[in-house]
CSV table of C-alpha atoms in Angstrom, one decimal:
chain,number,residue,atom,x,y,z
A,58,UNK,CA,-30.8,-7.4,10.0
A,59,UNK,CA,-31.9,-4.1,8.9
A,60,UNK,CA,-34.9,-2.4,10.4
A,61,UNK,CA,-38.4,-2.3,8.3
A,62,UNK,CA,-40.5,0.3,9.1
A,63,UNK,CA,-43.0,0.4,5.8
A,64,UNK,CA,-45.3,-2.0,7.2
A,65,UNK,CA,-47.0,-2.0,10.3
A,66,UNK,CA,-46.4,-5.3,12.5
A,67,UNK,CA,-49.4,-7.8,12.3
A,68,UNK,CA,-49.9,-7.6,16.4
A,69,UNK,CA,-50.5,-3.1,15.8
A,70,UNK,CA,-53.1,-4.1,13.1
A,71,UNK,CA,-54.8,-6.4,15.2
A,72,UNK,CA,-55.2,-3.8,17.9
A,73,UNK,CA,-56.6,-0.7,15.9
A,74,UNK,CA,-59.7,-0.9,17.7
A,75,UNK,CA,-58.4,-1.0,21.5
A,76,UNK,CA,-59.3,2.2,23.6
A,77,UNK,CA,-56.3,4.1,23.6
A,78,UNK,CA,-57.0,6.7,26.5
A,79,UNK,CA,-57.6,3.5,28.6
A,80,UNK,CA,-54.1,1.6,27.6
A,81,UNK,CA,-52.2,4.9,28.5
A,82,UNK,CA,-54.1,4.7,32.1
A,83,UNK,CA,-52.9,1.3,32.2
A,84,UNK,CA,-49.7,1.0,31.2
A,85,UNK,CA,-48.3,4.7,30.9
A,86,UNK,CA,-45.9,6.0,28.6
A,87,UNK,CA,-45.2,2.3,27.2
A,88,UNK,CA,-48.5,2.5,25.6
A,89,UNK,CA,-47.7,5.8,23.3
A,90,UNK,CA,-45.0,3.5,21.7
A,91,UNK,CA,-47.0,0.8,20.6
A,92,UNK,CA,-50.2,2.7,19.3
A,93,UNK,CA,-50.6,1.3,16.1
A,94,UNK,CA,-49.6,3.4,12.6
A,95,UNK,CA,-51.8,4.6,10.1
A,96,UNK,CA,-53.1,2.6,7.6
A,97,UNK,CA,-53.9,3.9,3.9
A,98,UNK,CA,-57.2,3.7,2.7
A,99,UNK,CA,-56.7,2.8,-1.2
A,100,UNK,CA,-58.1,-0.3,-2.7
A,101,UNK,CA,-56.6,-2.7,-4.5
A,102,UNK,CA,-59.2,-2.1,-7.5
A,103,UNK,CA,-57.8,1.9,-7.4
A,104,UNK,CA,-54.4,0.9,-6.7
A,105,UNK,CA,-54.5,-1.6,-10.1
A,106,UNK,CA,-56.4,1.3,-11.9
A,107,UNK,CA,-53.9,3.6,-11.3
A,108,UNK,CA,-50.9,1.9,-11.8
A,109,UNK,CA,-51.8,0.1,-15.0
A,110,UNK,CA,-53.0,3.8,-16.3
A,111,UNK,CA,-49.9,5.1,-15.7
A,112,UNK,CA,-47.8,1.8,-17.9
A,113,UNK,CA,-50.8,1.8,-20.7
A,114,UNK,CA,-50.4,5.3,-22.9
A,115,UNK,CA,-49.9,6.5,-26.3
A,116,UNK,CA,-46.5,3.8,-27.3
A,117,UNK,CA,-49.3,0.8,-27.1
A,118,UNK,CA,-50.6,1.6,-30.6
A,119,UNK,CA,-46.8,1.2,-31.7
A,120,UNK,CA,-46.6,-2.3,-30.6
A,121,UNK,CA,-48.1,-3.7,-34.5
A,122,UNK,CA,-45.3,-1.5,-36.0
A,123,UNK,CA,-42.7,-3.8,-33.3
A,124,UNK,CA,-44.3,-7.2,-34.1
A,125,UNK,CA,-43.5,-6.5,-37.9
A,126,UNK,CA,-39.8,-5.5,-37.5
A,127,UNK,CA,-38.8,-9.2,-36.4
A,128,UNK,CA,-42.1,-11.3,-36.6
A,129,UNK,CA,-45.1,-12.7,-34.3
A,130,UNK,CA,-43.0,-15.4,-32.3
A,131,UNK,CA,-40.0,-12.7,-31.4
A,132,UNK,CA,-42.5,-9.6,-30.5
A,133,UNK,CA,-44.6,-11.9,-28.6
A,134,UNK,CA,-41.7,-13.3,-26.4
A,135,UNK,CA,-39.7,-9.6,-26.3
A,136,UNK,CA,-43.2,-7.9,-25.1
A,137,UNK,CA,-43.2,-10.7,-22.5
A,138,UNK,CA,-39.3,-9.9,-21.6
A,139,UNK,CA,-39.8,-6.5,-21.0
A,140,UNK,CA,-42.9,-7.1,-19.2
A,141,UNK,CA,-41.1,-9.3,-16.6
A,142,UNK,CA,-38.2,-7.1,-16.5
A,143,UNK,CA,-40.3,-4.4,-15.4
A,144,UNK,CA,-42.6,-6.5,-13.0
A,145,UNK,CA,-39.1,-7.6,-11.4
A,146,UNK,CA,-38.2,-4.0,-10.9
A,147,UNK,CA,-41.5,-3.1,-9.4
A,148,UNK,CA,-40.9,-6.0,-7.0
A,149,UNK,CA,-37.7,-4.5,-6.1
A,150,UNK,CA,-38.7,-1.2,-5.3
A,151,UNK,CA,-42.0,-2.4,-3.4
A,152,UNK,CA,-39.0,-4.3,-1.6
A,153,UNK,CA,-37.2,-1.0,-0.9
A,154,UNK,CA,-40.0,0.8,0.1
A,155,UNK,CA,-40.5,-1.4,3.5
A,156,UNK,CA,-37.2,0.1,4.6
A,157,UNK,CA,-38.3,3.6,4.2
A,158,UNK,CA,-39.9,5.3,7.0
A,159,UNK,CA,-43.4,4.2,7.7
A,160,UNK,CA,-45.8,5.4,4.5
A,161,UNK,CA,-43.1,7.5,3.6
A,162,UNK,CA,-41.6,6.0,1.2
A,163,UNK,CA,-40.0,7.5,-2.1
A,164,UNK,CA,-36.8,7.4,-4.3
A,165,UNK,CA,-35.7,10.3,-2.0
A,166,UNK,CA,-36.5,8.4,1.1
A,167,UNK,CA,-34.4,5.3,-0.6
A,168,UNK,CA,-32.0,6.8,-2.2
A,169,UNK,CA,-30.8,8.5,1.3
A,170,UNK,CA,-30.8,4.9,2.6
A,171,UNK,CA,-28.7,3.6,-0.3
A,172,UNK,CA,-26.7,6.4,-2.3
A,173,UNK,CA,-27.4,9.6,-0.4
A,174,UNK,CA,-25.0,11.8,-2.1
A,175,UNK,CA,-27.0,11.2,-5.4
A,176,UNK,CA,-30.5,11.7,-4.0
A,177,UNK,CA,-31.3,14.8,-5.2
A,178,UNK,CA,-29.6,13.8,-8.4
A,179,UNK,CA,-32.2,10.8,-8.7
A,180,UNK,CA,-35.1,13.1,-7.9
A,181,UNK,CA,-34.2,15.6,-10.2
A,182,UNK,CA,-33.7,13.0,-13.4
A,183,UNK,CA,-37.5,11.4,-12.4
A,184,UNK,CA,-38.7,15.2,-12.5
A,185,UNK,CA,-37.2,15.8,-16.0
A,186,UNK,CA,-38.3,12.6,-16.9
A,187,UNK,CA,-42.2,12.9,-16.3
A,188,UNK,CA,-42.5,16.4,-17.1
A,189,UNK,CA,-41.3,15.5,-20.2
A,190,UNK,CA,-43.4,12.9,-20.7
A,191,UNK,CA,-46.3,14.9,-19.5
A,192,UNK,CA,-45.6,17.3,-22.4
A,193,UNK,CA,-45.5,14.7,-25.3
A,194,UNK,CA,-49.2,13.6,-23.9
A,195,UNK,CA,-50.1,17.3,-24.7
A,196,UNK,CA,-48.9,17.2,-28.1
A,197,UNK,CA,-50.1,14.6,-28.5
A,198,UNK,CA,-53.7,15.6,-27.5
A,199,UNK,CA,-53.0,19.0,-29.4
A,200,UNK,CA,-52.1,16.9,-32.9
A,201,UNK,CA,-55.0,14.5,-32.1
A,202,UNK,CA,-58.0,16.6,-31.2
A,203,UNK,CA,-58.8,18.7,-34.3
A,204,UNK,CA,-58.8,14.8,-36.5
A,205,UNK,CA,-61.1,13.6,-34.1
A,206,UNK,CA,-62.9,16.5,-34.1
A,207,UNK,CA,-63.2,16.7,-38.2
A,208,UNK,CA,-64.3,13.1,-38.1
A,209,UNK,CA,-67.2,13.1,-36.0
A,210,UNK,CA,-68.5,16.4,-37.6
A,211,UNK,CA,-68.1,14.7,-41.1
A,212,UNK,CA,-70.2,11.1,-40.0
A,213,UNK,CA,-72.7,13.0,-38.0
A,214,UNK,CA,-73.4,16.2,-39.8
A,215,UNK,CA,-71.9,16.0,-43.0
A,216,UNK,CA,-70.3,19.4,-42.5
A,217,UNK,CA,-67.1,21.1,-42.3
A,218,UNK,CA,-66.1,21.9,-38.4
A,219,UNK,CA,-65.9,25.4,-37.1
A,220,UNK,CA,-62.8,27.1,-37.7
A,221,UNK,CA,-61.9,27.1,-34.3
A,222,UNK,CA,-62.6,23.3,-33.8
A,223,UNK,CA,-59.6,22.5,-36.2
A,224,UNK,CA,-57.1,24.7,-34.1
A,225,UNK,CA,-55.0,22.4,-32.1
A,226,UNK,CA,-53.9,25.6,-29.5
A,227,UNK,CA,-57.5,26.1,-28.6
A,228,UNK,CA,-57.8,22.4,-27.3
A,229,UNK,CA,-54.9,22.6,-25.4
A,230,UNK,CA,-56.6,25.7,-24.1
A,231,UNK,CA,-60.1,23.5,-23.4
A,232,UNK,CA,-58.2,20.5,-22.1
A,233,UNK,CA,-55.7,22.7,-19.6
A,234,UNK,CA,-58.9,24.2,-18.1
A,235,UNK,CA,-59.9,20.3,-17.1
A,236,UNK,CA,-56.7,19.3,-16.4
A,237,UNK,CA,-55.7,22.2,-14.2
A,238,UNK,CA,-58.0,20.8,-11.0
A,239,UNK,CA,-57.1,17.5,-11.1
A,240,UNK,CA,-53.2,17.9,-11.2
A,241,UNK,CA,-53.4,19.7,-7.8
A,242,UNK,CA,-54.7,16.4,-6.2
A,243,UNK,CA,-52.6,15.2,-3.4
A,244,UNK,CA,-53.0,11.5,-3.2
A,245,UNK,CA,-52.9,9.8,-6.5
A,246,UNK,CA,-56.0,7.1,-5.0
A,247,UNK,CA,-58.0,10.6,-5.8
A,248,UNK,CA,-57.5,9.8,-9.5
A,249,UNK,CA,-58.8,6.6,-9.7
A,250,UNK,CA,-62.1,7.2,-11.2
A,251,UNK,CA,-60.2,9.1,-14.4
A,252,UNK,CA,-57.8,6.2,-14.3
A,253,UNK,CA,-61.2,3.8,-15.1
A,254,UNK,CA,-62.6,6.0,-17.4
A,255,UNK,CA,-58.8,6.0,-19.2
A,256,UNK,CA,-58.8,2.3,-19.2
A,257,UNK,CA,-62.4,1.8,-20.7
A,258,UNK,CA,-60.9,4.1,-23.7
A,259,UNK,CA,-58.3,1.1,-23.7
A,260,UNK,CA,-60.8,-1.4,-23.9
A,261,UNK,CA,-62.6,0.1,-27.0
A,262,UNK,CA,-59.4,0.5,-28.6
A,263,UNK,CA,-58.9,-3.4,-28.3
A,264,UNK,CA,-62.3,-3.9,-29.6
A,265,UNK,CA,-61.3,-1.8,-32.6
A,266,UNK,CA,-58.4,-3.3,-33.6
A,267,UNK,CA,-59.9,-7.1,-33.2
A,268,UNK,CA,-63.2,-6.2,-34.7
A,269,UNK,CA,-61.2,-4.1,-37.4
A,270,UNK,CA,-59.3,-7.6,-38.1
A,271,UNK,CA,-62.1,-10.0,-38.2
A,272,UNK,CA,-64.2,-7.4,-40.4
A,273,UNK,CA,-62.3,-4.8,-42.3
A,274,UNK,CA,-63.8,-1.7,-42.7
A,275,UNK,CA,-64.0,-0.4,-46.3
A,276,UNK,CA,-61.2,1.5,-47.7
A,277,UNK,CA,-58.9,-0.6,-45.4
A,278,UNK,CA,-55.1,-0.9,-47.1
A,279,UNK,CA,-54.4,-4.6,-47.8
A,280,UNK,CA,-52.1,-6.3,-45.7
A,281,UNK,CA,-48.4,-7.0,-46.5
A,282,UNK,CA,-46.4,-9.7,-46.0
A,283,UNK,CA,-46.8,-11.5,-42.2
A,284,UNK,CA,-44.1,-13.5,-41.0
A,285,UNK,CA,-43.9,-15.7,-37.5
A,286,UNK,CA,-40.1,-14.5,-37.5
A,287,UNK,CA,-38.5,-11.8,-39.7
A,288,UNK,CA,-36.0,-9.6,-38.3
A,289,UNK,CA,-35.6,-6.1,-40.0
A,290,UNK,CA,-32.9,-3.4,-39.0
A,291,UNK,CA,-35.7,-1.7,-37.6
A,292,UNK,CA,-35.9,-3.6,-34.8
A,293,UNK,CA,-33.4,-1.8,-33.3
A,294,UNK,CA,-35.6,1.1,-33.3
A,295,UNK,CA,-38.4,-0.7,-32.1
A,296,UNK,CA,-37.4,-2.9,-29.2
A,297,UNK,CA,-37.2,0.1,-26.5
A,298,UNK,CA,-40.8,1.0,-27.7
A,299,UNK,CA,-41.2,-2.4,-25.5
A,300,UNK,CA,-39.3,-1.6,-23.0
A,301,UNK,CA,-40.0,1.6,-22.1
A,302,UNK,CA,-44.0,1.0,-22.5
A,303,UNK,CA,-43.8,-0.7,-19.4
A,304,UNK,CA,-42.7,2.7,-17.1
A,305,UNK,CA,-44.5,3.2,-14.5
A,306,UNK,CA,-42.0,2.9,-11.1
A,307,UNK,CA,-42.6,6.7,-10.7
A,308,UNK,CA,-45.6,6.0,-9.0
A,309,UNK,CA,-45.1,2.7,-6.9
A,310,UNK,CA,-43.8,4.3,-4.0
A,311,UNK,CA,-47.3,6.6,-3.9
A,312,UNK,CA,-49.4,3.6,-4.5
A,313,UNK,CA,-47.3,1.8,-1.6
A,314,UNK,CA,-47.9,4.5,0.8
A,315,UNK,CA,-51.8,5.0,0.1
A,316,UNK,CA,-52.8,1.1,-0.2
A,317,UNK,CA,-54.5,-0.3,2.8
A,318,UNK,CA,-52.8,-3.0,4.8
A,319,UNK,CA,-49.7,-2.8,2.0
A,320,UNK,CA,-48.0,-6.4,2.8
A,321,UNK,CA,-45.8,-7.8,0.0
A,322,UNK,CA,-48.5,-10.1,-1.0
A,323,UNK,CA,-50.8,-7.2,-1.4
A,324,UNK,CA,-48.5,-5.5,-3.4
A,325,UNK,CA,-47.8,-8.5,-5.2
A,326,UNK,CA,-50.7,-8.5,-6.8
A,327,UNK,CA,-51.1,-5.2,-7.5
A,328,UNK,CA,-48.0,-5.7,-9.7
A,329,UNK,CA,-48.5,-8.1,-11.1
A,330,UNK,CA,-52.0,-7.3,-12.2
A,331,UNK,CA,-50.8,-4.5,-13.6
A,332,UNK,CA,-48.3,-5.7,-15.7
A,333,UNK,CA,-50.0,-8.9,-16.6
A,334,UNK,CA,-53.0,-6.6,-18.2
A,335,UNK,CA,-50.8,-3.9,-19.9
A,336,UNK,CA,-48.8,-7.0,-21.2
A,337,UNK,CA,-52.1,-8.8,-22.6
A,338,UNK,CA,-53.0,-5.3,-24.0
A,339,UNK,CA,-50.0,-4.5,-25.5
A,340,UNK,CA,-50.0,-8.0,-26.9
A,341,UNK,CA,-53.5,-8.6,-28.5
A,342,UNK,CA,-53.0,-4.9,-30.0
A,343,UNK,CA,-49.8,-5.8,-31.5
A,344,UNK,CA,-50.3,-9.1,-32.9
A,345,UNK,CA,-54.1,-7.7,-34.3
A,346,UNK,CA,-52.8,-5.1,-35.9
A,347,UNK,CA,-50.1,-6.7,-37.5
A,348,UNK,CA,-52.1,-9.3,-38.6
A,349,UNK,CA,-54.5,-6.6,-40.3
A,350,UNK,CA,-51.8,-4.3,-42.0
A,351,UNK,CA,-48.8,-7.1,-41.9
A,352,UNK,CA,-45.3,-5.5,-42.9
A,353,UNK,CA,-47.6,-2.2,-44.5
A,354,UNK,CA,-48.1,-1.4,-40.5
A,355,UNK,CA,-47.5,2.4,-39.4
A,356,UNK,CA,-46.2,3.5,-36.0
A,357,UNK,CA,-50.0,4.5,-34.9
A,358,UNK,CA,-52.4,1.3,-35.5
A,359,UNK,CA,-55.2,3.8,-35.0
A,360,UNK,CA,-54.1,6.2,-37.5
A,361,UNK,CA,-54.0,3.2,-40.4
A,362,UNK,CA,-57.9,2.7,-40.5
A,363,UNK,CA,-60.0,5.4,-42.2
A,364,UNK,CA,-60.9,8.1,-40.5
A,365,UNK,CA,-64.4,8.6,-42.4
A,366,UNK,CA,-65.8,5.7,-39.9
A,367,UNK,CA,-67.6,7.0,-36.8
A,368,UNK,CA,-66.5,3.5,-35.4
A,369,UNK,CA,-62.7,4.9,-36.0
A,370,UNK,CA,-63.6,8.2,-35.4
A,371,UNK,CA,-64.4,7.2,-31.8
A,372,UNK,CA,-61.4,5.3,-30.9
A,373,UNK,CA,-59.6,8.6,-32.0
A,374,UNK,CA,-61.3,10.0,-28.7
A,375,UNK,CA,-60.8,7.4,-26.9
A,376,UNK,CA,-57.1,7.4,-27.6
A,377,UNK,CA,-57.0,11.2,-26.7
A,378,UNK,CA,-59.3,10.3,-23.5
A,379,UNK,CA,-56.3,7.8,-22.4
A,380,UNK,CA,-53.6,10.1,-23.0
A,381,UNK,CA,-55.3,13.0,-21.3
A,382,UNK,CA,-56.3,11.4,-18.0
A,383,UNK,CA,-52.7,10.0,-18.0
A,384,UNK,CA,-51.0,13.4,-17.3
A,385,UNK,CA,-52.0,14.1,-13.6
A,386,UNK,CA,-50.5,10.5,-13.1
A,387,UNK,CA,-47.1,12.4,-14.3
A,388,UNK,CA,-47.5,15.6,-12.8
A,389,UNK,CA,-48.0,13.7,-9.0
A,390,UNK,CA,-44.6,12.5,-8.8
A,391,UNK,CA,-43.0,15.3,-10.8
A,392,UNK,CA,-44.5,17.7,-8.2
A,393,UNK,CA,-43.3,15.3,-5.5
A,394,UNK,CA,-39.8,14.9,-6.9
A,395,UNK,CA,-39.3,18.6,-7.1
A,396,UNK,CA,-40.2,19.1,-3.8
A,397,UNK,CA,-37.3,16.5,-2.7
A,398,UNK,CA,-35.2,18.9,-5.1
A,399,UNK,CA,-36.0,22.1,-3.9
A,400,UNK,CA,-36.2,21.5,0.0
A,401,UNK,CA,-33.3,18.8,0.0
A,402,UNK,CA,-35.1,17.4,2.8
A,403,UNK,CA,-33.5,14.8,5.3
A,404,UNK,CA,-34.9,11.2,5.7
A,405,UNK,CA,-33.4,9.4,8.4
A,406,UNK,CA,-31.5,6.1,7.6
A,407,UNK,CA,-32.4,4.5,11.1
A,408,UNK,CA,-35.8,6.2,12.5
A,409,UNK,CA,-36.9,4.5,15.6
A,410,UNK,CA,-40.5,4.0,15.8
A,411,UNK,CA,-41.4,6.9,18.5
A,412,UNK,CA,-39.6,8.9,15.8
A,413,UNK,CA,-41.4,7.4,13.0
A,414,UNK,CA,-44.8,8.1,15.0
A,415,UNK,CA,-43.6,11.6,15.7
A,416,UNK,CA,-43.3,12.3,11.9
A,417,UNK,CA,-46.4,10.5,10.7
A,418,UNK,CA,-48.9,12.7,13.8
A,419,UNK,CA,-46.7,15.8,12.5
A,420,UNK,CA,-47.2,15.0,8.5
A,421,UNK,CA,-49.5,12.7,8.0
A,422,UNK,CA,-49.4,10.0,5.4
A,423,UNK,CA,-47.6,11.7,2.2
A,424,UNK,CA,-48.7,15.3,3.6
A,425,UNK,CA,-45.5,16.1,4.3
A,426,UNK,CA,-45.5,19.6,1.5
A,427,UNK,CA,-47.1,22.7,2.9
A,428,UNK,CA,-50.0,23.9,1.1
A,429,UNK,CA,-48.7,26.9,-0.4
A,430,UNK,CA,-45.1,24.8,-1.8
A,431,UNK,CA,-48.0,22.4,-3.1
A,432,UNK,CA,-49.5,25.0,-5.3
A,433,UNK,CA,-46.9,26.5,-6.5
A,434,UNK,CA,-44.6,23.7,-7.3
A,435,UNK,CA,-48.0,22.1,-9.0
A,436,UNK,CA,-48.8,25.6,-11.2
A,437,UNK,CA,-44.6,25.9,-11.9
A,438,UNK,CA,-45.1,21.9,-13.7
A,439,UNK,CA,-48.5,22.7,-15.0
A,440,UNK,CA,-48.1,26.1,-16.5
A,441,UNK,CA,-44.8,25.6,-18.0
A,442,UNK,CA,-45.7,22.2,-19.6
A,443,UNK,CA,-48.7,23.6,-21.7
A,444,UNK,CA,-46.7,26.8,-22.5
A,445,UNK,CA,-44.2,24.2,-24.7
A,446,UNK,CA,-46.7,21.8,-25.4
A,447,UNK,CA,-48.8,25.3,-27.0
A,448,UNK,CA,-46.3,26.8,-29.0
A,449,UNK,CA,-44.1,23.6,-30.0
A,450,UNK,CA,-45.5,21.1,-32.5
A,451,UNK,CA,-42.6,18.5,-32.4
A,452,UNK,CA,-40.3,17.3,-29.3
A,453,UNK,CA,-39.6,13.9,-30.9
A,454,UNK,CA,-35.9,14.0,-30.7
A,455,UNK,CA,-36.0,15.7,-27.1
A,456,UNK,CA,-38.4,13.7,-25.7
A,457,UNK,CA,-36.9,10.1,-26.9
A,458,UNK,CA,-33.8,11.3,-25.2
A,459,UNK,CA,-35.7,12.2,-22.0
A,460,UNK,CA,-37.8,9.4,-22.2
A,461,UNK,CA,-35.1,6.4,-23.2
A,462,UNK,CA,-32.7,8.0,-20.0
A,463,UNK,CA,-35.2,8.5,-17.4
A,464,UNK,CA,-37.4,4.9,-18.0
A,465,UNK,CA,-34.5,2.7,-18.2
A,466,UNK,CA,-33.6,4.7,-14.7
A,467,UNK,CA,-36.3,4.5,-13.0
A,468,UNK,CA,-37.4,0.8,-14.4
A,469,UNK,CA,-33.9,-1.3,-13.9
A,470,UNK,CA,-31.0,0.8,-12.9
A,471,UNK,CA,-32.6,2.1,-9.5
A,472,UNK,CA,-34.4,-0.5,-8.4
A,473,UNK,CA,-31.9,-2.8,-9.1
A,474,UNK,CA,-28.8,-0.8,-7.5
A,475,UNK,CA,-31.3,0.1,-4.6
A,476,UNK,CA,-32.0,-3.3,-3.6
A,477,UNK,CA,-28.5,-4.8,-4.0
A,478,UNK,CA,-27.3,-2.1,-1.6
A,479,UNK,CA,-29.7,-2.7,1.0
A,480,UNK,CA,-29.4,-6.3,1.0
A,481,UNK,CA,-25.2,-7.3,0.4
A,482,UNK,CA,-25.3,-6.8,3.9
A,483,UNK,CA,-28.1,-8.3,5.1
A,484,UNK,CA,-27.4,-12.0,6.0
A,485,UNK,CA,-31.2,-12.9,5.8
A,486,UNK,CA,-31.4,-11.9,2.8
A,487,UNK,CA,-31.9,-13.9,-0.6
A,488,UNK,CA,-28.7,-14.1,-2.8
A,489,UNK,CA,-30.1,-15.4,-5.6
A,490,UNK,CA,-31.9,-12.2,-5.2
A,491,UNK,CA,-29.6,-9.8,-4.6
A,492,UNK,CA,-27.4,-11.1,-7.8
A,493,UNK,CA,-30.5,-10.8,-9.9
A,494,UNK,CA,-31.0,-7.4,-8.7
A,495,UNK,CA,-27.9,-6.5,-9.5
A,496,UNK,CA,-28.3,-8.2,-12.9
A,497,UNK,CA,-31.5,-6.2,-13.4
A,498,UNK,CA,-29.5,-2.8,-13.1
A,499,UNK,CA,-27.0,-4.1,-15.3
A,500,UNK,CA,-29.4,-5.0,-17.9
A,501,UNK,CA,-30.6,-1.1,-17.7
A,502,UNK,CA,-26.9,0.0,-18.1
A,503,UNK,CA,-27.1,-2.0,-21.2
A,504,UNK,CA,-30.1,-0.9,-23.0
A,505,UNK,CA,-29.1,3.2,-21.4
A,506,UNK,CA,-26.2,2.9,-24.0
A,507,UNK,CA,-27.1,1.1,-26.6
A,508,UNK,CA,-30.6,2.4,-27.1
């Protein structure tokens, strides 16, 4: 059977509070070896908050726009698919990460269990991917800001903005000098109280877009047509906007090695209230704002109401708000990957537990980068992501490239490769499991080369 070593045995938890210099008086060296391991200190409130900021960004207000390419029945049940494609993924990966050294775990420490030969590879693709996607949340912020900006200085003061109010560069320049503290955070539990502040932005946007239903605001563009099921070739174009909405493995392993007391049914339910709330998001946004426009429906829901509403004008911000506490939560495990990349750094495939110990008093939980590789590697992602993001206006092409690649990675092919090599093995293991694991990644092969 292989060896877990992500989560501490239920006898070392129960014995936290014993006197340790009296058990090594006692029973000598024996009692080094069975002090009990560190335990993270994340909630699962912060652990939920973070994870679900990092699947709920910018593609949600592109969820009316896939309801209308093929109907309310079909975008309900496809939102629902990819949800539970990704949950399963999630699962897979929180199942991986017991085998990793103890609160250690990453898609380095994995990968070097499973296919290390391509480590570094793996790290380097998760890198590319969220850096990327770090700099589309710029652009978008950069695009977004002066709008916003125009519309609450036309409903509260009746007046043209400053010149310099309407310039999208200076706001990159406003929100990079916010930004630039919080991306150096170690432990992503420190962002938790951006990641509620993100998700109340969410939670106006949903009361815009029901309120915006039930009374229209003046101006509004009548709806088209609204079918229960109506395929269009453009749902072919829309279906990874699904999909990929759902992306957030990048940061399971962190939230794994920071929760307190991370058992599989702790875990569990950070997953799966996650998912379950982005899906319920995504869905009541979708259906909404479908309902409102019909087949009339942009690719930005927000973008369709008139902009001369304060009411509007505010969800505007709230959207940039979201988008802009959503980029540390790329920048932590871009940082993290490119440390793997850079240091090629050795995880052992079969650490004893004096070993384990001997890393986690020498490291600490996650500590494992120097201070000075920690700044550097952070200014390097930081620095060179607003220097695109503030001279380039469009990275659509690019970035649904990077994007389409590194998601369906991250969310089905690794997870379910990882797993299905650790456990063909394993007689204990599930089989039922390990073929749907295996399924899982070949569903990711799929949707890699077709969308």
């Amino acid at each position: 059977m292989v060896q877990t070593y992500g989560v501490a045995p239920t006898n070392e938890r129960e014995n936290v509070g014993l006197d340790t210099g009296e058990s090594d008086a006692l029973l000598g060296a024996e009692a080094s070896t069975s002090r009990p391991k560190r335990d993270g200190h994340a909630s699962i409130v912060s652990s939920v908050g973070n994870l679900a900021n990092t699947i709920i960004g910018s593609g949600m207000l592109t969820f009316p726009l896939a309801m209308a390419s093929a109907g309310i029945v079909p975008g309900i049940i496809t939102c629902m698919f990819s949800g539970s494609a990704a949950a399963f993924g999630l699962y897979l990966l929180s199942l991986c990460a017991v085998k990793a050294p103890h609160r250690r775990a990453s898609f380095f420490a994995v990968s070097e269990l499973t296919f290390p030969r391509a480590a570094v590879f793996f790290d380097a693709a998760i890198a590319i991917k969220c850096f990327g996607v770090s700099i589309s949340y710029l652009i978008i912020i950069k695009s977004l800001m002066p709008n916003v900006v125009a519309a609450l200085y036309h409903d509260l003061a009746s007046t043209v903005p400053p010149v310099w109010a309407q310039s999208g560069r200076i706001w990159i320049t406003v929100i990079g000098a916010i930004l630039f503290p919080l991306s150096f955070l170690r432990k992503i539990d420190s962002l938790r109280h951006t990641s509620y502040v993100a998700l109340f932005s969410v939670a106006y946007l949903l009361v815009v877009v029901v309120v915006c239903y039930f009374s229209p605001i003046s101006d509004t563009q009548a709806p088209g047509d609204i079918h229960l099921i109506h395929f269009t070739p453009s749902f072919v174009s829309t279906f990874p906007v699904q999909v990929f909405a759902f992306t957030c493995a990048q940061n399971i392993f962190p939230i794994f090695n920071e929760i307190s007391s991370n058992s599989q049914a702790r875990m569990n339910l950070v997953i799966g209230t996650s998912i379950g709330s982005a899906a319920i998001i995504y869905e009541i946004i979708g259906v909404f704002g479908y309902l409102t426009f019909g087949s009339k429906v942009g690719a930005n829901i927000i973008a369709m109401y008139p902009s001369t509403s304060l009411f509007i004008a505010v969800g505007q911000l709230a959207i940039a708000i979201l988008v802009m506490f959503s980029y540390p939560l790329q920048v932590h495990p871009c940082r993290n990957c490119l440390d793997k990349v850079f240091s090629f750094g050795h995880i052992a495939k079969q650490a004893t537990d004096s070993e384990d110990e001997m890393i986690e008093d020498d490291h600490g939980s996650g500590h494992e980068m120097s201070t000075l590789k920690h700044a550097l590697l952070t200014i390097a992602v930081v620095v060179g992501g607003f220097s695109i993001a503030y001279f380039v206006d469009d990275l659509q092409m690019v970035l649904s490239f990077v994007g389409s690649t590194g998601s369906t990675t991250i969310s089905f092919i690794l997870p379910g490769l990882f797993y299905w090599k650790l456990s063909r093995n394993d007689p204990s293991t599930n089989r039922t499991l390990s073929k749907a694991s295996l399924g899982l990644a070949l569903y990711g092969i799929f949707v890699f080369i077709f969308w």
